[in-house]
Tab-separated table of C-alpha atoms in Angstrom:
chain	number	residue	atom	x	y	z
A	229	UNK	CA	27.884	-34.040	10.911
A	230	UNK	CA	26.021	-34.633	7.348
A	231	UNK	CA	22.502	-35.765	7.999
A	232	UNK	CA	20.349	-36.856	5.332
A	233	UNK	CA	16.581	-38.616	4.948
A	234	UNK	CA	18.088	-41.979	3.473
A	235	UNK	CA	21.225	-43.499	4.159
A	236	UNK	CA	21.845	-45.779	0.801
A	237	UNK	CA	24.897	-48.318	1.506
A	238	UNK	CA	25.933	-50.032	-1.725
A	239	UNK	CA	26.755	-47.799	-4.494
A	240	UNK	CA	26.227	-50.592	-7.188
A	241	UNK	CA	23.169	-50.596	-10.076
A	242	UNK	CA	20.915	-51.460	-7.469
A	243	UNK	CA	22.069	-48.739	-5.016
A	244	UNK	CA	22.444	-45.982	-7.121
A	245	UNK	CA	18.873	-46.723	-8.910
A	246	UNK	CA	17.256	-47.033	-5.323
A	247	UNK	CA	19.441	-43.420	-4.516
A	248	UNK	CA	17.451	-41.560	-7.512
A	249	UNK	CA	14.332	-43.048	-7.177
A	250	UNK	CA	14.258	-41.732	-3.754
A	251	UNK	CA	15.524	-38.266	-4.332
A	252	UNK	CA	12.773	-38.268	-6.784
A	253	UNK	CA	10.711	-39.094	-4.451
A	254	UNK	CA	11.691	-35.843	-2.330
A	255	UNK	CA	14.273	-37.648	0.116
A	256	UNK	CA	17.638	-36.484	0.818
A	257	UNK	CA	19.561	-39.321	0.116
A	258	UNK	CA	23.790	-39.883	0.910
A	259	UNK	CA	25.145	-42.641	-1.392
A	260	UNK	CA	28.047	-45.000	0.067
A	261	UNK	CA	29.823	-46.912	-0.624
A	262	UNK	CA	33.627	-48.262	0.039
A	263	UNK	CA	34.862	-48.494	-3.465
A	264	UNK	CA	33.354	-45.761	-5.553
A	265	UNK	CA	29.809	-46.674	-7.895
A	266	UNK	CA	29.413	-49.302	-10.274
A	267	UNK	CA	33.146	-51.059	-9.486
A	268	UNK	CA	31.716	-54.623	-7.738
A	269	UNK	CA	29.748	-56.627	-9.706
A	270	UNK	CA	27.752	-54.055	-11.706
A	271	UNK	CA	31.303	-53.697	-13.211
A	272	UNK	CA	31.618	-57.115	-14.491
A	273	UNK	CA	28.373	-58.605	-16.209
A	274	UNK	CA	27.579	-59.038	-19.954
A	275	UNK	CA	26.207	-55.896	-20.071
A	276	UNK	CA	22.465	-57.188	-20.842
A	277	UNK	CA	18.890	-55.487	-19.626
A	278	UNK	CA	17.232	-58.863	-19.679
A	279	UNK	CA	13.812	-58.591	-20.507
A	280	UNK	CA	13.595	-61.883	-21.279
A	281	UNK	CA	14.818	-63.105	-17.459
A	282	UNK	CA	11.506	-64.271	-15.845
A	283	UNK	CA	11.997	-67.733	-15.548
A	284	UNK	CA	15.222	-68.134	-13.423
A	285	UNK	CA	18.432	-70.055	-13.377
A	286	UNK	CA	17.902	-73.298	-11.135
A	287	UNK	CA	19.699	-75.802	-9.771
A	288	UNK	CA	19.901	-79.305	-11.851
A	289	UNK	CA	17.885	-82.237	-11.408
A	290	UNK	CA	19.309	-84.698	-14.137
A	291	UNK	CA	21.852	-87.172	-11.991
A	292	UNK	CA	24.282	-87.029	-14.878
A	293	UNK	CA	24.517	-83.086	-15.091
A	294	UNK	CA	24.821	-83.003	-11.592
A	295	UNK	CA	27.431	-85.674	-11.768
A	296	UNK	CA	29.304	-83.968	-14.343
A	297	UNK	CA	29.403	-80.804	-12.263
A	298	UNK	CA	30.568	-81.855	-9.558
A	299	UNK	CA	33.433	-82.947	-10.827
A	300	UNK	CA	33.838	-79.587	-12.938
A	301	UNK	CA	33.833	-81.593	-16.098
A	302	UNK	CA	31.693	-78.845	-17.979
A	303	UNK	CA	32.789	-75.448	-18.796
A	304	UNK	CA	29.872	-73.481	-17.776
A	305	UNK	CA	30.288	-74.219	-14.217
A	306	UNK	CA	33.007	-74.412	-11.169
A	307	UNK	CA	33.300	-76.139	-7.794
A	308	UNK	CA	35.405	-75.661	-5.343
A	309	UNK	CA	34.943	-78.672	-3.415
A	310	UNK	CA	37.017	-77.214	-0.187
A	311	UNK	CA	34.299	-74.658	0.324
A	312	UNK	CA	31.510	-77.123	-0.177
A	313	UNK	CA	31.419	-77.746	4.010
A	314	UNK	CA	29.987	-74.156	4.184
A	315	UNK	CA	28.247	-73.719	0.855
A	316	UNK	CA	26.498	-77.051	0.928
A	317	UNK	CA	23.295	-75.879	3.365
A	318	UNK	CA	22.619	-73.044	0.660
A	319	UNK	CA	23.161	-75.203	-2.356
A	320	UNK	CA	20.976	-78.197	-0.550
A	321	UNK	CA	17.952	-75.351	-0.098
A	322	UNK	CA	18.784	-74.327	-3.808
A	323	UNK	CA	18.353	-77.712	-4.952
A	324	UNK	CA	14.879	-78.267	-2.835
A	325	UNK	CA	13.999	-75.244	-4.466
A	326	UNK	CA	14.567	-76.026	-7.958
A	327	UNK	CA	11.180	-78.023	-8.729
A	328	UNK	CA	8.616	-77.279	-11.466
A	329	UNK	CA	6.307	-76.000	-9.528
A	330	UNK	CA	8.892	-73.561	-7.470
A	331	UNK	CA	10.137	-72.469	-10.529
A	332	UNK	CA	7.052	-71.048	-11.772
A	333	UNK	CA	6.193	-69.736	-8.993
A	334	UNK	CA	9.429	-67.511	-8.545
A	335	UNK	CA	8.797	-66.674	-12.462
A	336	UNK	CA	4.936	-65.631	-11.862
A	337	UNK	CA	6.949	-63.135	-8.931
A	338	UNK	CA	9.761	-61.703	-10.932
A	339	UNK	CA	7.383	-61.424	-13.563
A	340	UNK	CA	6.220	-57.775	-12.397
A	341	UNK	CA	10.035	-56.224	-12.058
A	342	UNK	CA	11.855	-58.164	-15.314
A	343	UNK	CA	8.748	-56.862	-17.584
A	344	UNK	CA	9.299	-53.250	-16.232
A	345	UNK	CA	13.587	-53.248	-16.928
A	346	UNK	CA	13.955	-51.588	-19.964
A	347	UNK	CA	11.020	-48.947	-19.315
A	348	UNK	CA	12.647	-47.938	-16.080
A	349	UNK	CA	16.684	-48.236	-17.655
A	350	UNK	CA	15.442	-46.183	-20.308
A	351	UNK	CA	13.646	-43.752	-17.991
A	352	UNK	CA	17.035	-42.906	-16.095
A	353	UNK	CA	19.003	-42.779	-19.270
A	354	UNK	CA	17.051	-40.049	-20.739
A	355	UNK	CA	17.397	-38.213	-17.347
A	356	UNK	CA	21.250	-38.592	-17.242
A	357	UNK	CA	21.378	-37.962	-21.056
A	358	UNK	CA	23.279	-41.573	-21.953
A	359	UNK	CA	20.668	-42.911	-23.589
A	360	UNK	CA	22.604	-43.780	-26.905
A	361	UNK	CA	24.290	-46.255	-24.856
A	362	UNK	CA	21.481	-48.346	-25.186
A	363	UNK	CA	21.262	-50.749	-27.961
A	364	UNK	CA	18.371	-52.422	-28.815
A	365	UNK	CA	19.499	-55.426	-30.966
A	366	UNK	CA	18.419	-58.309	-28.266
A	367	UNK	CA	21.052	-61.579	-27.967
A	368	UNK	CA	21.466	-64.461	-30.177
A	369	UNK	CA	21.983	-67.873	-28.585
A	370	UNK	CA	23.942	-70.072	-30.846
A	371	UNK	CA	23.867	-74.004	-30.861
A	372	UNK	CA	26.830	-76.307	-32.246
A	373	UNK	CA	24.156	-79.354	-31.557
A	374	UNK	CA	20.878	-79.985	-33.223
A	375	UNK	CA	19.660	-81.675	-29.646
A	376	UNK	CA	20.685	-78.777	-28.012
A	377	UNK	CA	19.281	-76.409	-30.140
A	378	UNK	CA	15.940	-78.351	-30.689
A	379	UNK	CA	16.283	-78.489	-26.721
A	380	UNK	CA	16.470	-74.627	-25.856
A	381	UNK	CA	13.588	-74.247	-28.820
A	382	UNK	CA	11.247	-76.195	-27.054
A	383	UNK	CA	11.864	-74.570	-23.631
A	384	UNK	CA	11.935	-70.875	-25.687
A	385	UNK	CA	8.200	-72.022	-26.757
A	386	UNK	CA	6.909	-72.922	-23.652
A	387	UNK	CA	8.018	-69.398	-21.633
A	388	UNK	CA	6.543	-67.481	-25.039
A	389	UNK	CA	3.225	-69.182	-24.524
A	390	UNK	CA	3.635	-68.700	-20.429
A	391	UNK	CA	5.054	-65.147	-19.946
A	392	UNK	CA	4.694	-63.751	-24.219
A	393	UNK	CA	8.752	-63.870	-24.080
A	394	UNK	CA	9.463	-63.206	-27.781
A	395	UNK	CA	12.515	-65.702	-29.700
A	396	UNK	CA	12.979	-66.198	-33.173
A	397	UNK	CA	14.320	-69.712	-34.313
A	398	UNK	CA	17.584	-69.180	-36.852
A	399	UNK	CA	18.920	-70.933	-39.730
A	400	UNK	CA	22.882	-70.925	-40.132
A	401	UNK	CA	22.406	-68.673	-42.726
A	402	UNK	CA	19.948	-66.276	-40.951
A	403	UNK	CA	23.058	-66.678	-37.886
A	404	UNK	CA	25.344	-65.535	-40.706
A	405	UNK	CA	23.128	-62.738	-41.662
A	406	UNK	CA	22.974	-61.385	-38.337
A	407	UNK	CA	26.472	-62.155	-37.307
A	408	UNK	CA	28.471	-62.347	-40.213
A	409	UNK	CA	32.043	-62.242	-38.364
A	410	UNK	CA	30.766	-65.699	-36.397
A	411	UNK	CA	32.512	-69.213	-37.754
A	412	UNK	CA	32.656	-72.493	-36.962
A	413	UNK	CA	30.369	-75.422	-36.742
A	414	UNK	CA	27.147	-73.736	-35.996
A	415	UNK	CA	24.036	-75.761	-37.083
A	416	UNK	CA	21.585	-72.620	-36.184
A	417	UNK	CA	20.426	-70.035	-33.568
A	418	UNK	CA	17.612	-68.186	-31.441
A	419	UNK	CA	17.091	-65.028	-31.893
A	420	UNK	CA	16.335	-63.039	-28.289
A	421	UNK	CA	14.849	-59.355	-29.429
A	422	UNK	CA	13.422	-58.215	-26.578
A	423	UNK	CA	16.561	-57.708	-24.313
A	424	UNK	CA	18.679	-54.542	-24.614
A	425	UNK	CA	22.406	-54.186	-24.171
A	426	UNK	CA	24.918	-51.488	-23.413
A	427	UNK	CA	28.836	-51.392	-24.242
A	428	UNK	CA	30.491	-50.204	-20.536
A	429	UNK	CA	28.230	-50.951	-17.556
A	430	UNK	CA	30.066	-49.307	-15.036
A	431	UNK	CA	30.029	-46.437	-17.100
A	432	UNK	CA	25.573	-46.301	-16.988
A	433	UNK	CA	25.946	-46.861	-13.077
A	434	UNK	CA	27.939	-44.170	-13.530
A	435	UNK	CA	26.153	-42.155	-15.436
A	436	UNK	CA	23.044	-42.745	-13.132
A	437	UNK	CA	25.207	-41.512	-10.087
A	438	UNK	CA	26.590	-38.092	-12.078
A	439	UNK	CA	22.604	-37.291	-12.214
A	440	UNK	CA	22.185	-38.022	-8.271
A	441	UNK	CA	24.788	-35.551	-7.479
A	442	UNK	CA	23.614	-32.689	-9.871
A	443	UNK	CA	20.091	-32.971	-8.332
A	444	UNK	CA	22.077	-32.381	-4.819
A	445	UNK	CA	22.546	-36.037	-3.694
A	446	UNK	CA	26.287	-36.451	-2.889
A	447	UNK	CA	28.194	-40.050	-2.981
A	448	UNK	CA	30.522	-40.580	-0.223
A	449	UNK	CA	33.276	-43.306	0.333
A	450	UNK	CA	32.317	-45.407	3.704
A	451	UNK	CA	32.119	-48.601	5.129
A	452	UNK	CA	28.832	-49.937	5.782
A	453	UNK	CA	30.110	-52.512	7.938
A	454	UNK	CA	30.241	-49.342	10.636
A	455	UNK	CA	26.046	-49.271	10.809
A	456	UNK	CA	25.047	-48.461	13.641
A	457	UNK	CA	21.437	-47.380	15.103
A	458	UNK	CA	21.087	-44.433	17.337
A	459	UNK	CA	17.307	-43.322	18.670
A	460	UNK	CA	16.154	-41.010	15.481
A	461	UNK	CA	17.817	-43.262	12.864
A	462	UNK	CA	20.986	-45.046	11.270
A	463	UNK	CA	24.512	-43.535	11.273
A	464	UNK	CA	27.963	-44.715	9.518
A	465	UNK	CA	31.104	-43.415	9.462
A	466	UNK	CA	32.537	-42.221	6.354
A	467	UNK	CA	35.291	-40.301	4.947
A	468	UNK	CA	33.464	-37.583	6.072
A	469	UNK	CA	33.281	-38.443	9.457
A	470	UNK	CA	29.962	-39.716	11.271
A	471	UNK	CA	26.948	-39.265	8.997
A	472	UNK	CA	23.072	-40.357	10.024
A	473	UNK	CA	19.475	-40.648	8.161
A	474	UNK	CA	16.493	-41.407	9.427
A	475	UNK	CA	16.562	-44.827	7.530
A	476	UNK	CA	18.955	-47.092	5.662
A	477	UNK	CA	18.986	-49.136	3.036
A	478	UNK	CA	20.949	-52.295	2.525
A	479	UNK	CA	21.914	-52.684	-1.433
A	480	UNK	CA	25.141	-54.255	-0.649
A	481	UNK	CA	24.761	-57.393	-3.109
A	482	UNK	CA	26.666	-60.454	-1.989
A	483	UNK	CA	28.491	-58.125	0.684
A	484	UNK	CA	24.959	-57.292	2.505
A	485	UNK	CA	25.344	-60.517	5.357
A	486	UNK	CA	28.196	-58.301	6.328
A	487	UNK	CA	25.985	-55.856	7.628
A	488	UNK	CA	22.525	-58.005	8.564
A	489	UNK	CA	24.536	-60.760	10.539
A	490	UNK	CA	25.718	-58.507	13.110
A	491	UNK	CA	22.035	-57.849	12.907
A	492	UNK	CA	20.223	-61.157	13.975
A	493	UNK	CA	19.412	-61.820	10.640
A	494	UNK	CA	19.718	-64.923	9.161
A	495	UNK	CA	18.454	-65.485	5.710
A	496	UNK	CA	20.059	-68.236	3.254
A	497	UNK	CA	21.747	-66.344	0.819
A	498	UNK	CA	24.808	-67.854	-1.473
A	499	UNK	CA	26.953	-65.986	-3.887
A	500	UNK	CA	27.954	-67.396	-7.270
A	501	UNK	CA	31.679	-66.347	-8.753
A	502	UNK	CA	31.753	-65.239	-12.501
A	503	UNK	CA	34.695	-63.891	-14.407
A	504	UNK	CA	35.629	-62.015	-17.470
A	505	UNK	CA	38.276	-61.270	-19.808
A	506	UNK	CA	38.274	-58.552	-23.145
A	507	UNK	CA	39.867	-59.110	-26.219
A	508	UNK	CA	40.831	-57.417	-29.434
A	509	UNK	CA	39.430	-58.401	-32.552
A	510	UNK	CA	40.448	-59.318	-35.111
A	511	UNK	CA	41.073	-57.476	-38.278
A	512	UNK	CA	37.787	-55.648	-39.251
A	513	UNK	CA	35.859	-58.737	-37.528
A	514	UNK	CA	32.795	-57.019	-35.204
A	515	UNK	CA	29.923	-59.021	-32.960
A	516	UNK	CA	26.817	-56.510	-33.611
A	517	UNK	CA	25.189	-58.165	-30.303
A	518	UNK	CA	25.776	-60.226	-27.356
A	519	UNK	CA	26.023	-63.894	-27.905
A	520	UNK	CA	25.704	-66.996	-25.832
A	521	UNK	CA	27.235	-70.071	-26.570
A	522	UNK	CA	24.438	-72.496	-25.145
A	523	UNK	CA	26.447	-75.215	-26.178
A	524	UNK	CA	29.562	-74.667	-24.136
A	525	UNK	CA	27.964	-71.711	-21.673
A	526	UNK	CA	29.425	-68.544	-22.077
A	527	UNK	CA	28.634	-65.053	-22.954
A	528	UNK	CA	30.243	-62.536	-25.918
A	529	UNK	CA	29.390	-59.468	-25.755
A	530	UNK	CA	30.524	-56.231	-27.796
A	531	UNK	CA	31.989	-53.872	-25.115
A	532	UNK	CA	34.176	-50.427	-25.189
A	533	UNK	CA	37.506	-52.572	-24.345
A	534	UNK	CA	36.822	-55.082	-26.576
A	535	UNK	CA	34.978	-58.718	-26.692
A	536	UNK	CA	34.083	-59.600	-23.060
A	537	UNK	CA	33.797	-63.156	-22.574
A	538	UNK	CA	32.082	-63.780	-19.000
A	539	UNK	CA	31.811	-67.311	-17.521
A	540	UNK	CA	29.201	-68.766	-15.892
A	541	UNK	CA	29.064	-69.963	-12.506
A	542	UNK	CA	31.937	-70.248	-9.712
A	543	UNK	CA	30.218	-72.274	-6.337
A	544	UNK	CA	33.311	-70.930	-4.243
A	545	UNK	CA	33.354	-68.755	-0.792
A	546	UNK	CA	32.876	-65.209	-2.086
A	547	UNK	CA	36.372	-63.830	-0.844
A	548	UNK	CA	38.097	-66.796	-1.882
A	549	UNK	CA	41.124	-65.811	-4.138
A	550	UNK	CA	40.515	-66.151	-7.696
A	551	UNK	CA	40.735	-69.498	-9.874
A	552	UNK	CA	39.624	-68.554	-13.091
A	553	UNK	CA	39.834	-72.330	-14.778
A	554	UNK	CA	36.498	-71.562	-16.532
A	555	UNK	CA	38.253	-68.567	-18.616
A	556	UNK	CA	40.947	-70.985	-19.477
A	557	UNK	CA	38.336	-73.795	-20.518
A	558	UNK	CA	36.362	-71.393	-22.941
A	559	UNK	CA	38.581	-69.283	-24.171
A	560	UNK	CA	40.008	-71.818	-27.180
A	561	UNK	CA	35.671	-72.531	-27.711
A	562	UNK	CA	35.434	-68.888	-27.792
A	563	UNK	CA	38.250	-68.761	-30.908
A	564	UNK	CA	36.304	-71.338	-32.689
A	565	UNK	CA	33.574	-69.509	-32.628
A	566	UNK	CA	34.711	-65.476	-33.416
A	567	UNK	CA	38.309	-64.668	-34.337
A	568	UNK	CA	39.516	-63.218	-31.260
A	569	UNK	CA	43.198	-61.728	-30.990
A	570	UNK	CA	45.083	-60.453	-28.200
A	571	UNK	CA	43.705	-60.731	-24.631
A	572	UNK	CA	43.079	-56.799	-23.408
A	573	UNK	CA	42.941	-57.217	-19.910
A	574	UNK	CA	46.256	-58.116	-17.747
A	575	UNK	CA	44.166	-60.202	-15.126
A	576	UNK	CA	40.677	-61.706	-15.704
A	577	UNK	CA	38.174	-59.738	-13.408
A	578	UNK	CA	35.970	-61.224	-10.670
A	579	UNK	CA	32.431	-60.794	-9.357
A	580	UNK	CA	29.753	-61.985	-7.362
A	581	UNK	CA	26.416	-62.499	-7.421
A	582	UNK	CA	24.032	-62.540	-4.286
A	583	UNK	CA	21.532	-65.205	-4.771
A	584	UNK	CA	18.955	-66.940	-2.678
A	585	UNK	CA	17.236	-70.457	-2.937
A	586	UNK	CA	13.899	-69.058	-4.325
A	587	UNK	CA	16.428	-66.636	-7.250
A	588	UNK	CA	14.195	-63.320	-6.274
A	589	UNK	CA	15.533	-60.678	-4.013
A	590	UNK	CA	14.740	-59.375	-0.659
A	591	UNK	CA	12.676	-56.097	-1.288
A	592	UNK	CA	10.958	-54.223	1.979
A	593	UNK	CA	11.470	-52.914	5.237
A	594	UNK	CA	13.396	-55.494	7.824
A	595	UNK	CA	11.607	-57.251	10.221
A	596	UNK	CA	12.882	-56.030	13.326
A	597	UNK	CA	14.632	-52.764	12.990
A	598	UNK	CA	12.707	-49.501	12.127
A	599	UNK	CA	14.016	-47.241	9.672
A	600	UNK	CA	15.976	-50.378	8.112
A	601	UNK	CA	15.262	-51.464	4.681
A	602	UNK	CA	16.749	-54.374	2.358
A	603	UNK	CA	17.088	-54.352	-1.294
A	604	UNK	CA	19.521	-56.924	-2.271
A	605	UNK	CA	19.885	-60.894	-3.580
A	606	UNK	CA	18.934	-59.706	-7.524
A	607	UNK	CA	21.385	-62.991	-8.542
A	608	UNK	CA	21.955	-62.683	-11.959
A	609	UNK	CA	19.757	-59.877	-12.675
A	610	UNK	CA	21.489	-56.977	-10.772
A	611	UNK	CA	22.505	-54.829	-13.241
A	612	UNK	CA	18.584	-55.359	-15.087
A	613	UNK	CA	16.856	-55.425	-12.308
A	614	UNK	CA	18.318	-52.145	-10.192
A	615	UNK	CA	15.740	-49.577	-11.567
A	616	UNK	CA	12.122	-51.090	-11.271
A	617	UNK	CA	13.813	-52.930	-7.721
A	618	UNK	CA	14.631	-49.059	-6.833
A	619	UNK	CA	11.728	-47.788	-7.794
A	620	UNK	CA	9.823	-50.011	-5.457
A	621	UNK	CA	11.800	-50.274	-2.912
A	622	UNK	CA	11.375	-46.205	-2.796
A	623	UNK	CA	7.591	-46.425	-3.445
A	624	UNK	CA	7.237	-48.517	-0.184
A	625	UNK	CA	9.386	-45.704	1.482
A	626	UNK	CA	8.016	-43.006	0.658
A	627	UNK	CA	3.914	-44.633	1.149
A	628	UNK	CA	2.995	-44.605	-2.289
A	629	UNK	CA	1.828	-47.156	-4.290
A	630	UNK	CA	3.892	-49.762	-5.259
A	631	UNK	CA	4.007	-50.553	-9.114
A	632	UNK	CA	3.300	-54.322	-7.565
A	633	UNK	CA	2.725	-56.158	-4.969
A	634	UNK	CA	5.880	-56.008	-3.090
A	635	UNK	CA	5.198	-59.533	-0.493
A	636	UNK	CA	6.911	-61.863	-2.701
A	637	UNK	CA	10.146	-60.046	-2.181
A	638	UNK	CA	9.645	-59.600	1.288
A	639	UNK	CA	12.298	-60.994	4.170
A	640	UNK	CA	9.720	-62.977	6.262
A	641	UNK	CA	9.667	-64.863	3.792
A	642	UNK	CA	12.303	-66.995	5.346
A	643	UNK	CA	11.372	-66.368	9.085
A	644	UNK	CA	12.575	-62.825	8.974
């Protein structure tokens, strides 16, 4: 029987940043996972180190965008209204959340981890010697409205004087500059340069995980669904048979109720859908960076397979089969916009994202179960947010001190 100090059960960005930070931290860590590391929804994202994330997505208050919606009249968004009988408790808590004052309040918390991203990315990267995968050329949001764009300005200029988020306000010729390959009607652009970007996320989860293993951690295929807690720990079964640590941690994403159900836990956690699709270029065209289209609310980004467009939000049940209207919505906006050719992918892909009402995660031990710790509900900032979320998730661990205060993140926070 393998024994190890940490059991780590997710093998996603978050899990496999939380795996080194450990073994850096002198643990003994196994890695598992059921499908292999980086293939859930660290796979699927827009490939962006968000910097820029403090102030988080929220839920609308204007009647008429709500309206609109609802009855999946914009492009940015999806409902399926036969899984709104189960979804609606979390999306009612999402919406009470969703004031001015709860919004900066979750932004003063996630302040801490978003501002540390890129140090700690860049940290591992060195380490695992993929560094040039980084790419430090920020996002460009592009408008096709002046309201819109004088809109997003405004709300840019407020969270620079708040939280010193950097944007640059665009002409259409600066766009052009920047992006010379981008067309249609675009009436100007803001400039994000503090975020970084890489071209195959999966492939820096990846990456991450090949440096685990040569400092002696080992990645094993298992399903954490088997938990189980005997008197000097936490055991699962994997392909390896029975393996136990003397804790666990839970960075299982959308997938972690699975495991802290059968638990007694409770908390109000909702998963939003998001697709993508790649596509060949055209001719010589080439994006330089990712771009949003705030206008219509998708994503571009440069990637090794080609263009990735990724959607926005799906409000579905998470293991609902896919419907991936939103792909068929934006893809003609996306043409407008860059010449895309051929699409590069035979099926769009699908992922989830674990979010709670207050858009921070659950970071700490769990309330009733020693040796049991949680590190999951990074919503849209997985992928960013996995290494300075690892780190202090293993600082805690291990009793050092924590980079920052770790109680916002913490599960009693809803009643453990």
């Amino acid at each position: 029987m393998k024994r190890a100090d940490v059991l780590v059960l997710g093998a996603g960005m978050v899990g496999v940043s939380t795996a080194l930070h450990l073994q850096k931290r002198g643990a003994s860590v196994l890695l598992i996972d059921r499908k292999g590391v980086g293939e859930e929804t660290s796979h699927g994202n827009a490939g962006l180190i968000q910097r820029e994330g403090v102030v988080p997505y929220h839920f609308p208050r204007d009647l008429r965008a709500m309206s609109r919606y609802a009855l999946n009249l914009l492009p940015e968004a999806n409902l399926h209204w036969s899984a709104l009988p189960r979804i609606a408790p979390w999306l009612a808590r999402y919406f009470l959340w969703s004031t001015p004052a709860q919004i900066e309040a979750t932004s003063r918390a996630a302040r801490p981890l978003v501002e540390r991203c890129i140090i700690e990315h860049e940290a591992l990267m060195q380490e695992a010697g993929i560094i040039g995968m980084m790419r430090r050329t920020g996002y460009l949001k592009v408008f096709r409205t002046q309201a819109k764009l004088d809109m997003q300005h405004a709300k840019d200029e407020t969270t620079r004087a708040r939280y010193g988020i950097a944007s640059t306000l665009l002409s259409p010729q600066a766009v052009g500059e920047m992006e010379p390959h981008l067309r249609g009607q675009i009436v100007g652009g803001i400039h994000m340069p503090d975020p970084a970007s890489v071209p195959d996320p999966s492939a820096v989860a990846k990456g991450y995980a090949r440096l685990f293993q040569e400092r002696g951690g080992q990645v094993l295929s298992g399903d954490a669904r088997t938990l189980q807690q005997f008197p000097q720990g936490w055991e699962v079964t994997t392909e390896k048979g029975l393996v136990r640590g003397e804790s666990a941690v839970l960075t299982l994403g959308p997938w972690a109720d699975d495991v802290y159900r059968p638990l007694g836990y409770r908390f109000p956690m909702g998963v939003k859908r998001g697709y993508h699709m790649h596509y060949k270029p055209v001719g010589n065209a080439v994006l330089n960076r990712p771009v949003l289209d705030a206008d219509v609310g998708y994503m571009m980004a440069p990637m090794v397979k080609g263009i990735r467009i990724t959607s926005g939000a799906e409000f579905a049940l998470r293991d609902a089969p896919p419907t991936p209207v939103q792909l068929e919505k934006i893809e003609p906006k996306a043409r407008e916009l860059f010449p895309l050719g051929e699409r590069a992918d035979d099926v769009p892909w699908l992922g989830r994202r674990p979010c709670l009402p207050d858009m921070l995660p659950i970071i700490g031990p769990a309330p009733r179960h020693e040796g049991l710790w949680f590190n999951f509900g990074h919503h849209h900032l997985g992928f960013t947010l996995g290494p300075p979320t690892g780190r202090l998730v293993a600082e805690m661990m291990t009793e050092q001190v924590p980079f920052t205060d770790p109680a916002p993140y913490s599960a009693t926070r809803f009643g453990g």
